[in-house]
Every structure is written in C-alpha cells, then in structure tokens.
Short mmCIF file of C-alpha atoms and ligand atoms in Angstrom, two decimals:
data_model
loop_
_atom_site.label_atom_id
_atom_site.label_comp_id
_atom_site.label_asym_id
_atom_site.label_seq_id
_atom_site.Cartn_x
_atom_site.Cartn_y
_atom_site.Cartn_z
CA UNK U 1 10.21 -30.48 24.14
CA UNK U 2 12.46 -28.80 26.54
CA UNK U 3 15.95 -29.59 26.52
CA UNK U 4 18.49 -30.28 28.75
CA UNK U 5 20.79 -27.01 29.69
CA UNK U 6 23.81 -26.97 28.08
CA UNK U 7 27.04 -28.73 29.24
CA UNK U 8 24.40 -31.13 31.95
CA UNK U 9 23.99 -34.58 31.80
CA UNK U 10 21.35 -37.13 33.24
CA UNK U 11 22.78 -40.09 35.01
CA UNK U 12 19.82 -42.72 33.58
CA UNK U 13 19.04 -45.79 35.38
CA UNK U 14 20.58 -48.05 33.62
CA UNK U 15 24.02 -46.18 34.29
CA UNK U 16 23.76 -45.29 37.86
CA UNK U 17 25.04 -47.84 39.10
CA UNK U 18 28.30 -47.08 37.27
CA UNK U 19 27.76 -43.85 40.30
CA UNK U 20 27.37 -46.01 42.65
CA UNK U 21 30.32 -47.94 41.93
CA UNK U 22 32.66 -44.82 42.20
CA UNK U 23 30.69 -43.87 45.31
CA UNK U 24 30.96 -46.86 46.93
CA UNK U 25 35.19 -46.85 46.39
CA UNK U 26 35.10 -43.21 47.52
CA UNK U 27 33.33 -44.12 50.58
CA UNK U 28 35.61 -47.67 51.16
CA UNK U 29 38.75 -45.03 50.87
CA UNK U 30 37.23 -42.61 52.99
CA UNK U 31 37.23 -45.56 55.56
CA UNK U 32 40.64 -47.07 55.31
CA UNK U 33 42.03 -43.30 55.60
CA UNK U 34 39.69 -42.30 58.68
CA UNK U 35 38.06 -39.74 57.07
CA UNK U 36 34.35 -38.86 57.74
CA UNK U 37 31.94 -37.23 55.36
CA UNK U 38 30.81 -33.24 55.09
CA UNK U 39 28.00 -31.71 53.34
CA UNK U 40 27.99 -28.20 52.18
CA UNK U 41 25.03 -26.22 50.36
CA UNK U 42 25.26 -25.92 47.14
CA UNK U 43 25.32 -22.38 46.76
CA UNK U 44 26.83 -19.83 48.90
CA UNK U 45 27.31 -16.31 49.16
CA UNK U 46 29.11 -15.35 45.93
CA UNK U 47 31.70 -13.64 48.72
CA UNK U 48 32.87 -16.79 50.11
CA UNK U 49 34.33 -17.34 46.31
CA UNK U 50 35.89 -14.22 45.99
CA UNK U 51 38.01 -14.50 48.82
CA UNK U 52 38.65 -18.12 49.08
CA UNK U 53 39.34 -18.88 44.97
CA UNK U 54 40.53 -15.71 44.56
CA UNK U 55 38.82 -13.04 42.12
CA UNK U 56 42.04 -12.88 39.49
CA UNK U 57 40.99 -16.34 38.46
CA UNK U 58 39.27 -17.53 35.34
CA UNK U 59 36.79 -19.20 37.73
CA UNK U 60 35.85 -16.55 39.16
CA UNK U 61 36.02 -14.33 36.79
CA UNK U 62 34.26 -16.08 34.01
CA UNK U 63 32.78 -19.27 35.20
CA UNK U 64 30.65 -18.44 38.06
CA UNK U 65 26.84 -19.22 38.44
CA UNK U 66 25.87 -15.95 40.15
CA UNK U 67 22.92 -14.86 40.81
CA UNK U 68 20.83 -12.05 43.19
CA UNK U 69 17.92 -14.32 45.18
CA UNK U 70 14.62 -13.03 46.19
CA UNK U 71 15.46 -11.07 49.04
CA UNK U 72 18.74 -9.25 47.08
CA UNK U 73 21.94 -11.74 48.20
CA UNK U 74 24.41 -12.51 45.69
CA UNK U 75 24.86 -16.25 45.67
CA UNK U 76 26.79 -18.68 43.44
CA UNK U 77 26.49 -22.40 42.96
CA UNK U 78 29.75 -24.02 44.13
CA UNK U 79 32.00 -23.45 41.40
CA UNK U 80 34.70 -26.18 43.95
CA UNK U 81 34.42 -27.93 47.02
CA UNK U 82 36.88 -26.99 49.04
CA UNK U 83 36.21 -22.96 49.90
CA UNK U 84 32.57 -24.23 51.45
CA UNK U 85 34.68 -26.81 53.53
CA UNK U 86 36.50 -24.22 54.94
CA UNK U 87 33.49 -21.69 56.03
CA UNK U 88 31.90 -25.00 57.64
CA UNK U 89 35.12 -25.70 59.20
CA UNK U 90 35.05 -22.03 60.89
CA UNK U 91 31.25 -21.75 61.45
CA UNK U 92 31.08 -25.38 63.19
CA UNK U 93 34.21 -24.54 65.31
CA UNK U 94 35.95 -27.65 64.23
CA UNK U 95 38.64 -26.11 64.68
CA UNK U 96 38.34 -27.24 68.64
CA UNK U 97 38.49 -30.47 67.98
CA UNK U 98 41.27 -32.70 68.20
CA UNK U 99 43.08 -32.40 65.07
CA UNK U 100 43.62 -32.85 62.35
CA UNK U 101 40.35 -32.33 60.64
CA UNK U 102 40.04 -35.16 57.89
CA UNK U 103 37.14 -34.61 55.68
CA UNK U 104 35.83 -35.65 52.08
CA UNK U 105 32.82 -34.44 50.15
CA UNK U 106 30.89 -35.91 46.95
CA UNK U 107 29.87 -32.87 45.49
CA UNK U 108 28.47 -31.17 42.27
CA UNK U 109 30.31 -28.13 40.77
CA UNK U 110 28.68 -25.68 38.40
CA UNK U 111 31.14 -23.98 35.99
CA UNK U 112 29.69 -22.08 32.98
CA UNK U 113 32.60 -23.16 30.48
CA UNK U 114 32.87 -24.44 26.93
CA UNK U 115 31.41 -27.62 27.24
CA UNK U 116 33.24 -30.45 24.87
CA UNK U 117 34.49 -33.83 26.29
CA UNK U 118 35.45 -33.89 29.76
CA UNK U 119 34.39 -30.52 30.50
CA UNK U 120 30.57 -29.33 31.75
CA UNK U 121 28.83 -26.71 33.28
CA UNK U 122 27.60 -29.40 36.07
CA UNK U 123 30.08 -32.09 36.91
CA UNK U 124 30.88 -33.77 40.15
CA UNK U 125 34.02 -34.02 41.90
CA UNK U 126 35.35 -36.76 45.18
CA UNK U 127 37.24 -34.38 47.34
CA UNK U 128 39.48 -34.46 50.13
CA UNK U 129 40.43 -31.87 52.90
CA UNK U 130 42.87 -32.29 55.96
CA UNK U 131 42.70 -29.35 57.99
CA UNK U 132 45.40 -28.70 61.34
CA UNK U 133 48.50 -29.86 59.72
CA UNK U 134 51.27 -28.19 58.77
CA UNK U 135 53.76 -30.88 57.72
CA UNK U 136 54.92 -32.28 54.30
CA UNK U 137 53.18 -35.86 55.50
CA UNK U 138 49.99 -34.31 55.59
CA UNK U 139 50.61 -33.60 51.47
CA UNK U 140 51.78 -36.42 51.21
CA UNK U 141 48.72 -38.69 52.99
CA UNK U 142 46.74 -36.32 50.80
CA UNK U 143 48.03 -37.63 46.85
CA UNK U 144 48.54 -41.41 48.72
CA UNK U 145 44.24 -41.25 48.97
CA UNK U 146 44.03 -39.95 45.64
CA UNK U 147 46.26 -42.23 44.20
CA UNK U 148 44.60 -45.47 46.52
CA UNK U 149 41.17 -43.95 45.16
CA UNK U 150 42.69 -43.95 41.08
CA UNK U 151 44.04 -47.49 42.00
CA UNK U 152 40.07 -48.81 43.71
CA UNK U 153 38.68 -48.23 40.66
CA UNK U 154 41.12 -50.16 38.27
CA UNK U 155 43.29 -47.07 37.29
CA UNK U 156 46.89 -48.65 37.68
CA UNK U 157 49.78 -46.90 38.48
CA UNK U 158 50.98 -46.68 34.51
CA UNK U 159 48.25 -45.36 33.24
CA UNK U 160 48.57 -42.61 35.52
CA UNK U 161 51.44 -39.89 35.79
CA UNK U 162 51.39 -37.52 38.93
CA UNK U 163 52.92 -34.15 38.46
CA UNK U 164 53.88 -31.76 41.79
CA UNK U 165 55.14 -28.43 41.72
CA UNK U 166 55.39 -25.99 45.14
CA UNK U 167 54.62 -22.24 44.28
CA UNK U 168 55.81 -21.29 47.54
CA UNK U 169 54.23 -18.86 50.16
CA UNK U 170 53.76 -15.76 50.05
CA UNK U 171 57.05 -14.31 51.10
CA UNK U 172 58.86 -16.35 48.39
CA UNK U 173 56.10 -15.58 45.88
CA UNK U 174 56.83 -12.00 45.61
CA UNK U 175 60.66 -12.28 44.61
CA UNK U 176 59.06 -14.87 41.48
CA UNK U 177 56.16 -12.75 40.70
CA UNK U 178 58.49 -9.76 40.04
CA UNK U 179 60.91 -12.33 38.01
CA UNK U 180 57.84 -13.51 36.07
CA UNK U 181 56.61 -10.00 35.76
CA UNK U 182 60.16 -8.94 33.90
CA UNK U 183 59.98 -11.80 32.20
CA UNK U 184 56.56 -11.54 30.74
CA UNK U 185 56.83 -7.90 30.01
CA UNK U 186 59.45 -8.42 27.51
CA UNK U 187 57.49 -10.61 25.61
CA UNK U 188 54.24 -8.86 25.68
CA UNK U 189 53.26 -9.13 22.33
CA UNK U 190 52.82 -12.50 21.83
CA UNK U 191 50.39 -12.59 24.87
CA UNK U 192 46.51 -12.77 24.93
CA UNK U 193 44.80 -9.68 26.27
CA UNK U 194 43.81 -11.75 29.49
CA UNK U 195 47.19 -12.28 30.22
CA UNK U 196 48.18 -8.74 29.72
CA UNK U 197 45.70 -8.13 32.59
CA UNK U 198 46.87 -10.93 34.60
CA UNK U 199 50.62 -9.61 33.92
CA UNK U 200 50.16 -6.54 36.71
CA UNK U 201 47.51 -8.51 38.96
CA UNK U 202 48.83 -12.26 39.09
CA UNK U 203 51.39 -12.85 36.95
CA UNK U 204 51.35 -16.87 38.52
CA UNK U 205 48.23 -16.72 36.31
CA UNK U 206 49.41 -17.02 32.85
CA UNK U 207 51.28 -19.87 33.44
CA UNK U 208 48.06 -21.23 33.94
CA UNK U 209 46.88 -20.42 30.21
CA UNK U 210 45.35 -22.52 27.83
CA UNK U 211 46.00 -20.29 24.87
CA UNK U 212 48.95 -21.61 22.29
CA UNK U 213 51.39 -18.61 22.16
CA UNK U 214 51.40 -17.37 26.16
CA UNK U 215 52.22 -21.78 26.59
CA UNK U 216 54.84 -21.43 24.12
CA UNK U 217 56.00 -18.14 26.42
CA UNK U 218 55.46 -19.33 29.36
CA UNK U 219 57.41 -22.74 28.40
CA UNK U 220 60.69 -20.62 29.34
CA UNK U 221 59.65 -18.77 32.01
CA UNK U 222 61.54 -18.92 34.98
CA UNK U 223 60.80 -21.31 37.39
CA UNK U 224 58.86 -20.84 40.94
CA UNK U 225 61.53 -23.84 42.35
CA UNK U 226 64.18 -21.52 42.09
CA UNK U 227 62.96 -18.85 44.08
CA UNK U 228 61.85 -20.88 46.99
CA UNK U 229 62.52 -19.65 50.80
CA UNK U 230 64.09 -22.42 52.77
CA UNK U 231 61.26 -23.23 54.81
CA UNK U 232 59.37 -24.04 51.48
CA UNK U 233 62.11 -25.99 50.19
CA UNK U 234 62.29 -27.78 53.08
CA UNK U 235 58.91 -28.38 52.44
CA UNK U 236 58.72 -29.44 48.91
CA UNK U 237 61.77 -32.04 49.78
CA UNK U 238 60.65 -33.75 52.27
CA UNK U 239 56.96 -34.09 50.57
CA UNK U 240 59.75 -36.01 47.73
CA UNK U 241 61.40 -38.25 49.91
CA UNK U 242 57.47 -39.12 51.70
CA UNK U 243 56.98 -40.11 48.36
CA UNK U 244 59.68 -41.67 47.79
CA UNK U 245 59.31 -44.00 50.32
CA UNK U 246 55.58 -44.97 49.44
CA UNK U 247 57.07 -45.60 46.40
CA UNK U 248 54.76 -43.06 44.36
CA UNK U 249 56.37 -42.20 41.24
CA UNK U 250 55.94 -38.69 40.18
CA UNK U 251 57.73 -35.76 38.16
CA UNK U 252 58.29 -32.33 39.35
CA UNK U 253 56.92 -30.12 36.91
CA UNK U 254 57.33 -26.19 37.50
CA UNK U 255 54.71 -25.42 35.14
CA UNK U 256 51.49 -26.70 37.19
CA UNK U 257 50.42 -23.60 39.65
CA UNK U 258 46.79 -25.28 39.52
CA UNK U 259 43.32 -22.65 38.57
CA UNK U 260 42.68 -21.17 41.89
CA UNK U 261 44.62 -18.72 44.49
CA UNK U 262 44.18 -20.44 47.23
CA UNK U 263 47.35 -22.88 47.16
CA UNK U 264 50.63 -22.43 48.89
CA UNK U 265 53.93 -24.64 48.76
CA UNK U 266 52.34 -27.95 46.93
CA UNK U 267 50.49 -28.56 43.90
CA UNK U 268 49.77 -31.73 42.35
CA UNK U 269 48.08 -33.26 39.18
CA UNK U 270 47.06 -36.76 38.37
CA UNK U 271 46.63 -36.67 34.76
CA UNK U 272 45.52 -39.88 32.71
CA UNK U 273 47.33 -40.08 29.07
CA UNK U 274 44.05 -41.95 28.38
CA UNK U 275 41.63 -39.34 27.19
CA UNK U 276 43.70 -36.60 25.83
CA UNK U 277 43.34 -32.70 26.54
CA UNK U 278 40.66 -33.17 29.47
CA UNK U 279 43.21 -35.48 30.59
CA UNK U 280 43.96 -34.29 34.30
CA UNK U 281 41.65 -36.62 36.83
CA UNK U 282 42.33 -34.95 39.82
CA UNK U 283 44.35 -31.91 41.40
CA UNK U 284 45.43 -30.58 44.26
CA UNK U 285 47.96 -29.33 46.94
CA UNK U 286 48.39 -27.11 50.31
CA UNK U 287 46.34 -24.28 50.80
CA UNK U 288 47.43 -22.82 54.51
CA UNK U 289 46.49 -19.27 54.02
CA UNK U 290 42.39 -19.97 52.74
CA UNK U 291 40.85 -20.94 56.88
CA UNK U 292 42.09 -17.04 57.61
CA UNK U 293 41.14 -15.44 54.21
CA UNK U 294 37.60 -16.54 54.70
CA UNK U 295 37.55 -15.52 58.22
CA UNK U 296 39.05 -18.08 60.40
CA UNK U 297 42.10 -18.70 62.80
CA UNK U 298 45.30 -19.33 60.27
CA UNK U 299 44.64 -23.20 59.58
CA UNK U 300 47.05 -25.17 57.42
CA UNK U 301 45.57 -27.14 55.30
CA UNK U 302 45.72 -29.50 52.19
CA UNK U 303 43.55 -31.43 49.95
CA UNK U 304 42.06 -32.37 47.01
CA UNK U 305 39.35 -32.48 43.83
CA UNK U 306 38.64 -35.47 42.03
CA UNK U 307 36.70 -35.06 38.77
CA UNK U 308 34.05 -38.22 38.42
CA UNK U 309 33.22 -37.57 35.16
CA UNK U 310 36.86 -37.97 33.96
CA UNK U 311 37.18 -40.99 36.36
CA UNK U 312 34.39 -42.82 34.28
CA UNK U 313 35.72 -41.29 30.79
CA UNK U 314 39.04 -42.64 32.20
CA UNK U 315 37.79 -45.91 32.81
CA UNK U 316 35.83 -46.46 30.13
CA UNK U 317 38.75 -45.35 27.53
CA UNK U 318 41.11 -48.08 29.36
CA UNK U 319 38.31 -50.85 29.42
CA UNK U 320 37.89 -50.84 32.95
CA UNK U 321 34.48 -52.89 33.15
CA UNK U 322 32.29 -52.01 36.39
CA UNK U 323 30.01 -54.63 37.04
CA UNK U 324 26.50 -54.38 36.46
CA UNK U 325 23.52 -54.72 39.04
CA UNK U 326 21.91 -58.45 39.47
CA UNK U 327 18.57 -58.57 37.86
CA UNK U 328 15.52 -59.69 40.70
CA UNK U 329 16.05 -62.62 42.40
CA UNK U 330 12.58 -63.66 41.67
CA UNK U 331 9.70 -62.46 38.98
CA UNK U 332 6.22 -63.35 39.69
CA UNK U 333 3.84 -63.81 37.02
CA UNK U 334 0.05 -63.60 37.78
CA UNK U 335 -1.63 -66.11 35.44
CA UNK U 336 -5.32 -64.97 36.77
CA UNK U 337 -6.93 -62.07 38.50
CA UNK U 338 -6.31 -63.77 41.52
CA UNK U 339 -2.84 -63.96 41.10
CA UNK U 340 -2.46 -60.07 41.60
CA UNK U 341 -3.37 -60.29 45.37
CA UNK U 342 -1.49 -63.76 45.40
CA UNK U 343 1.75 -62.42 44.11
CA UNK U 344 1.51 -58.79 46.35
CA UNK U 345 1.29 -60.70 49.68
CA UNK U 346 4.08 -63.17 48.44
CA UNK U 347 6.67 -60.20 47.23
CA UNK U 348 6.12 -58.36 49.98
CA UNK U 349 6.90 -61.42 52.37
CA UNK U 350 10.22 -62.24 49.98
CA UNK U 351 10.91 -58.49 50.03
CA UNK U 352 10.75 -58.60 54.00
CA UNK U 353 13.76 -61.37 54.13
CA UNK U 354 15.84 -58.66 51.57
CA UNK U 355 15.20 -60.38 48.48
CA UNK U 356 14.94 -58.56 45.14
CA UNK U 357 11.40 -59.06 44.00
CA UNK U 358 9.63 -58.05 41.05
CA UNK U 359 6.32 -58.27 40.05
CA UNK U 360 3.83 -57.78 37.48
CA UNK U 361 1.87 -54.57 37.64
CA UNK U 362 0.83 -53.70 33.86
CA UNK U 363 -1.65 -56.62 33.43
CA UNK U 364 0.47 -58.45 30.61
CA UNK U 365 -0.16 -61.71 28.69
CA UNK U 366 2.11 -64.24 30.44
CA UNK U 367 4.09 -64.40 26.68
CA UNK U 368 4.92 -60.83 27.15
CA UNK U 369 5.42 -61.12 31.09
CA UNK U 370 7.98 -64.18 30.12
CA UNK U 371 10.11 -61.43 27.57
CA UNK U 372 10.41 -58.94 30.15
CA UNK U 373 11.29 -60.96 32.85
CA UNK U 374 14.20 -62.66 30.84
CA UNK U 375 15.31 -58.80 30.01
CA UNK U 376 15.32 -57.75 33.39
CA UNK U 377 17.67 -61.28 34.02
CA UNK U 378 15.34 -62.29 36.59
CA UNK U 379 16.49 -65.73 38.24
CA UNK U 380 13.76 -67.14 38.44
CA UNK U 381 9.76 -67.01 37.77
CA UNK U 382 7.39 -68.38 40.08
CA UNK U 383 4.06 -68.75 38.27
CA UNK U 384 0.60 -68.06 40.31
CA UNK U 385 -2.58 -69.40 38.50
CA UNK U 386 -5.36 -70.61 39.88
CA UNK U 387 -4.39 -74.37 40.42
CA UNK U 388 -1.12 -72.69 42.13
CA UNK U 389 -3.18 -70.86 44.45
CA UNK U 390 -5.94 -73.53 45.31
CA UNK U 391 -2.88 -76.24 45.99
CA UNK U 392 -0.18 -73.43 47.47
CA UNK U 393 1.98 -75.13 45.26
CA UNK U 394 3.87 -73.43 42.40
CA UNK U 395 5.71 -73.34 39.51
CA UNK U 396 9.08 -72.19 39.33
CA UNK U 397 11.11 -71.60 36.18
CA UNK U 398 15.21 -71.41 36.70
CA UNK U 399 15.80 -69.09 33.86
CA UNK U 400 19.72 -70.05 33.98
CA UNK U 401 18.76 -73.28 32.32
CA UNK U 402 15.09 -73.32 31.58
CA UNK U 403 14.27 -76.14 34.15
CA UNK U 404 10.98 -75.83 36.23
CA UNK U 405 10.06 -77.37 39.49
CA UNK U 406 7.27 -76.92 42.08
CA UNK U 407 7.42 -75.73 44.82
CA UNK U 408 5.46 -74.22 48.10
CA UNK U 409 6.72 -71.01 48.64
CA UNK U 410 8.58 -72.16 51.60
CA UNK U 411 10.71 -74.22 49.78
CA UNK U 412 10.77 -71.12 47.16
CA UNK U 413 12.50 -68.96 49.94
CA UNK U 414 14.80 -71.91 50.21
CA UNK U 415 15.81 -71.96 46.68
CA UNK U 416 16.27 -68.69 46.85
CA UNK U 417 18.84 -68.59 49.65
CA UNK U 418 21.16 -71.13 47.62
P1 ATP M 501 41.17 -28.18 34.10
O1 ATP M 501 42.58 -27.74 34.05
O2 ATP M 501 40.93 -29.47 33.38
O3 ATP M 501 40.20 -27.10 33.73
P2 ATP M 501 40.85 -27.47 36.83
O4 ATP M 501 42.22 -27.09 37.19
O5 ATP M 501 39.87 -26.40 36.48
O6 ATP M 501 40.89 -28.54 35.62
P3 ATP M 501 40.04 -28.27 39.47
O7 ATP M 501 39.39 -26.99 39.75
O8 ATP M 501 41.29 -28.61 40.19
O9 ATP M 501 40.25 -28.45 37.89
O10 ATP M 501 38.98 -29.46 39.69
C1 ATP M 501 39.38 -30.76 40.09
C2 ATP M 501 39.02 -31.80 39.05
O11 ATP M 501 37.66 -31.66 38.63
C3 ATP M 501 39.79 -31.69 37.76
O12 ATP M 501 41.04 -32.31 37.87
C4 ATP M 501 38.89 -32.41 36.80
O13 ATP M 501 39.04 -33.81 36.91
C5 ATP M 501 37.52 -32.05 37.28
N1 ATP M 501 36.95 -30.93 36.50
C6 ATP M 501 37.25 -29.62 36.58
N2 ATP M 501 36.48 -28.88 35.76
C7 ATP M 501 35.66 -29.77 35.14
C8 ATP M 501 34.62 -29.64 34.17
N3 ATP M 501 34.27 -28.45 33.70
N4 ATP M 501 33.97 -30.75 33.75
C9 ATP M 501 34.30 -31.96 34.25
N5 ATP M 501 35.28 -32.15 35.16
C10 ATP M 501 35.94 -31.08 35.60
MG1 MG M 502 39.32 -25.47 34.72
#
C-alpha cells in the first residue's frame, strides 16, 4: 500500500462539494467586485521566489519544493500565489491595459512545513491581486473582498477579528530596522539562533517568530508605527478612516509584518478565534515594490491569500452547515435483460433535458438495486420490466413517500419538471 505524502489530503467525493461550495462564493465575489480570473503554473523558476518572497524568509529558506528538472532548471512548486501573478502581469504586458489590474486565483501552494491542524505541505489558497493603484482605497477594496468572501460563506463579522499594521517603505524602514536592530542586540541571549541570523539580515523578521522567548522579546519591541515617513502615515490613516466608513471593525496591531518581503505600508490579518493557533484565515496588504523586483515597470500593488483549508476548519468549528448535493432526480431499475437497453435510451433522453439520471450498471437484484437507490436519495424509481416495455407504460416509485404511479415516460418527464 502506498501512502499518501505527508501533510496532503484527498478531497473524496462525498466532500467535494464542500469545494465547490467555497469555489462557487469565490467566484460570486469575484463577480460583484469585477474581478476576472488568472492561472499561473504551478511551478516556476525557483528565481522568481527568491526575488519576489524574498530569500531571508522562512519560506524560502526552509519551505520550498525545489527541485533541478530534466534539462538542469531549478524550479519550485508555488510556495504563494501572488509572486507568479506578478511575472504574468509583466510577461502578458498587462500592464497596458487600462488599469487597474483586478485579478484572483484559486490556487494550490506547496510548503514543506510541520504538518498538524491547519497547516500542510499542499493546501489551497482564494487570492486576490489589484495591480495600478497606488491609493489607500485600493487596500481598502482589497480587505472589503476578503471580508465579503469570510461573510459568503457564513463567517460573521464576530467571529472574525481583522488586524492591520503598515511596515512602511523602504525609506522609513531603515530608521526602524536600525531601532529594532539596537533593540534586539541587547537582548540577544534570549533569542533563537535563526533570529540571531535574521538580527543583521532582516531584523523585521523576528517579529515574525513563532518561538516563545524571541515573542516574549519581541512583545516590547519598538513599534514600526512610530517610525513612519509622512507619506506612509498618510497612508495608513486614510486606509483607517476607508474603513471606518465601511464600517469594518479592526485593531491596529504593530506586531503583524506578515511571512514574506514583499509588503510595503499595509498588512492585514483576518484571524478566526475559532480554531486556535492555525487561527489566521487570510492575510495580506500592499506590496508596491514586487512588479519591479521581478523585472517589471514599478507597479503598486495590493492583495491577498485566503487559506481554504482554514475556511472549511473555520466553518466546520462554528457549525456553518454547507448544503449537500441532491441525489438523481430519477433511478432506473432494469427488472429484465431487456431493461438494460430500455433504461440506456431512456437516461440518455432524460439526461439530454439536464436531468440527473442514474442507472443500473452492476446487474443487481432489484432488492439490492431498491437499497442503493434510497442511499443515493434518488427521487424517484421508474421500474422497466418486461410488461413496462411491451405497454411503454411504467412504474414509478416517489421515494419521498413510498407512493407509486404509472406512467409513460412522457408524463415521467412531466413529473419530473414539478
Ligand atoms: P501562518 O502564519 O499561519 O503560517 P502565513 O503567514 O504563512 O500563515 P500566508 O503566506 O499569508 O500565510 O498565506 C495566506 C493564508 O494561507 C494563511 O492566512 C492561511 O490561511 C493559509 N495557509 C498558509 N500556510 C498554510 C499551510 N501550511 N496549510 C494550510 N493553510 C495555510
Ligand atoms: Mg507560514
């Protein structure tokens, strides 16, 4: 038996259409904000990721699916959505066209981390990317569709708390990266050796850490608000009172700088108090420096990554019940040999008029054919025997309440319709 890799999951049949359900909203949201749909490869060259994620982040450092193909290229399977975006964006010269660019993907992203709940080497992510636009309401259109996608799905407003942060640009970075770097190297001992690295190379970094004592250190560290340039105050205000006036709660918190290198000014987190330490659902902010780093004209932009995995974990921990499919509209039940041909041509008829038709192909006794047409919640059976066939007449069993009737098969289609 060969096993599943580590940290994967199957999506089986009868859970899909939990998938489908998230899809579908993703798709509806996609729609009411005028975005359209881009598809990226799933792996790229493994230089794309260095540049555009940045190569002093644990991603990239430690989590990367990297590999040399048959002709010698280093590729890597999309460890995040957005740095692909932004190579299409260049290569396709959408640049040209009237912006801004409004985009959203449905992607999977390969990290190789600890798995545990809420966190796999494959999951999926619903993400969004505005390209062309400079201004706070761009941010702010950006965490109003993540917040009307956590609301589509039955994720209300109180179950939800959205943090946002700005950690500036780089001009105003490098007066708070030498603050953090005096601050940090006082306290050096009680840091883990990655952050000792991290200290000289990205000291924004280790506010980022997971480990107990360089939180408890960082916890006092000073803060990236107070170092802002004007321009990136201006910024960060104005992204408040957008808010403000959608009437988005949210609470600035100076401690989110978000796992990749890319962002500039505004970072955001929507984080779910509903399943604990994998509790953050989606994050995001401004990224106006990544269109050049990976080769393009400078290109403000600002977006998004929604986890769906958490989404479902989410909804499932706060009893949010997506409905399941409709069993067939109609079983048919051969009752002779006869019956096989009989019940083909019929189905595919029904089937032609977009009803959901099944019908039996394993040769079953009709007591057995009856069982699995009840578990499949079937509406209704229509039986074909001989006597069915030589009068075109048949029998049809409403499995709601158990009543049959008989029927040609033009009345069937009727009954069907109702
Ligand atoms: P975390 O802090 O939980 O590791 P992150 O900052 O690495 O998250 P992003 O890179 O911003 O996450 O990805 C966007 C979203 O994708 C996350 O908010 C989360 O919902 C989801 N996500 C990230 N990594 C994983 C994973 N390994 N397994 C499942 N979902 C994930
Ligand atoms: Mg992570």
């Amino acid at each position: 038996m060969i096993n599943i890799p580590k940290g994967t999951k199957d999506v089986v049949p009868s859970e899909s259409y939990k998938w489908h359900f998230i899809e579908d909203k993703a798709r509806q949201i996609a729609k009411e904000f005028c975005m359209r749909e881009i598809r990226t490869p799933v792996f790229e060259h493994t230089e794309l990721f260095l540049r555009g994620v940045g190569d002093t982040t644990d991603i990239v450092n430690k989590e990367m699916y990297t590999f040399n193909d048959k002709g010698g290229r280093s590729i890597t399977l999309k460890p995040e959505g957005t740095a692909g975006v932004a190579r299409a964006f260049i290569e396709n010269g959408l640049g040209e066209n009237p912006q801004p660019t409004k985009m959203y993907y449905i992607t999977p992203v390969f990290r190789y981390e600890r798995p545990q709940a809420g966190r796999l080497r494959e999951h999926h992510q619903f993400g969004v990317e505005i390209y062309g636009s400079a201004s706070p309401q761009a941010d702010a259109e950006v965490i109003l569709i993540a917040r009307a996608m956590l609301n589509k799905v039955g994720i209300k407003d109180d179950m939800l708390s959205l943090n946002i942060n700005s950690i500036g640009c780089p001009k105003c970075r490098a007066d708070y990266n030498r603050a953090l770097k005096e601050y940090f190297s006082a306290r050096i001992d009680g840091m883990c050796s990655t952050c000792r690295e991290r200290l000289d190379k990205n000291p924004l970094r280790i506010l980022d850490c997971k480990e107990e004592g360089c939180r408890k250190i960082a916890a006092d560290a000073p803060v990236i608000l107070d170092y802002l340039c004007d321009d990136c105050k201006n910024h960060h205000e104005q992204l408040c009172s957008a808010l403000e006036a959608a009437g988005v709660k949210y609470t600035i918190n100076p401690h989110i700088v978000r796992g990749l290198d890319y962002y500039t000014r505004t970072v955001f987190e929507f984080i779910s108090t509903a399943i604990g330490a994998q509790g953050t659902v989606c994050g995001g902010g401004r990224y106006d420096g990544l269109v050049q780093e990976v080769g393009g004209k400078p290109t403000p932009a600002a977006g998004f990554g929604m986890g769906i995995e958490r989404l479902l974990m989410v909804m499932q921990n706060t009893g949010i019940v997506i409905p399941e499919p409709a069993g067939p509209d109609v079983y048919l039940a051969p009752l002779c040999e006869q019956g096989y041909a009989v019940s083909l041509a019929m189905a595919e008829r029904l089937r032609a008029k977009g009803f959901a038709v099944e019908r039996e192909i394993s040769g079953r006794s009709l007591k057995a054919q009856m069982k699995y047409a009840a578990k499949t919640g079937a509406k209704k059976v229509v039986f074909i025997g001989e006597d069915e066939i030589a009068k075109g007449i048949y029998t049809v069993k409403n499995m709601a309440d158990g009543t049959s009737s008989a029927m040609t098969e033009e009345e069937l289609t009727e009954a069907l319709y109702e």
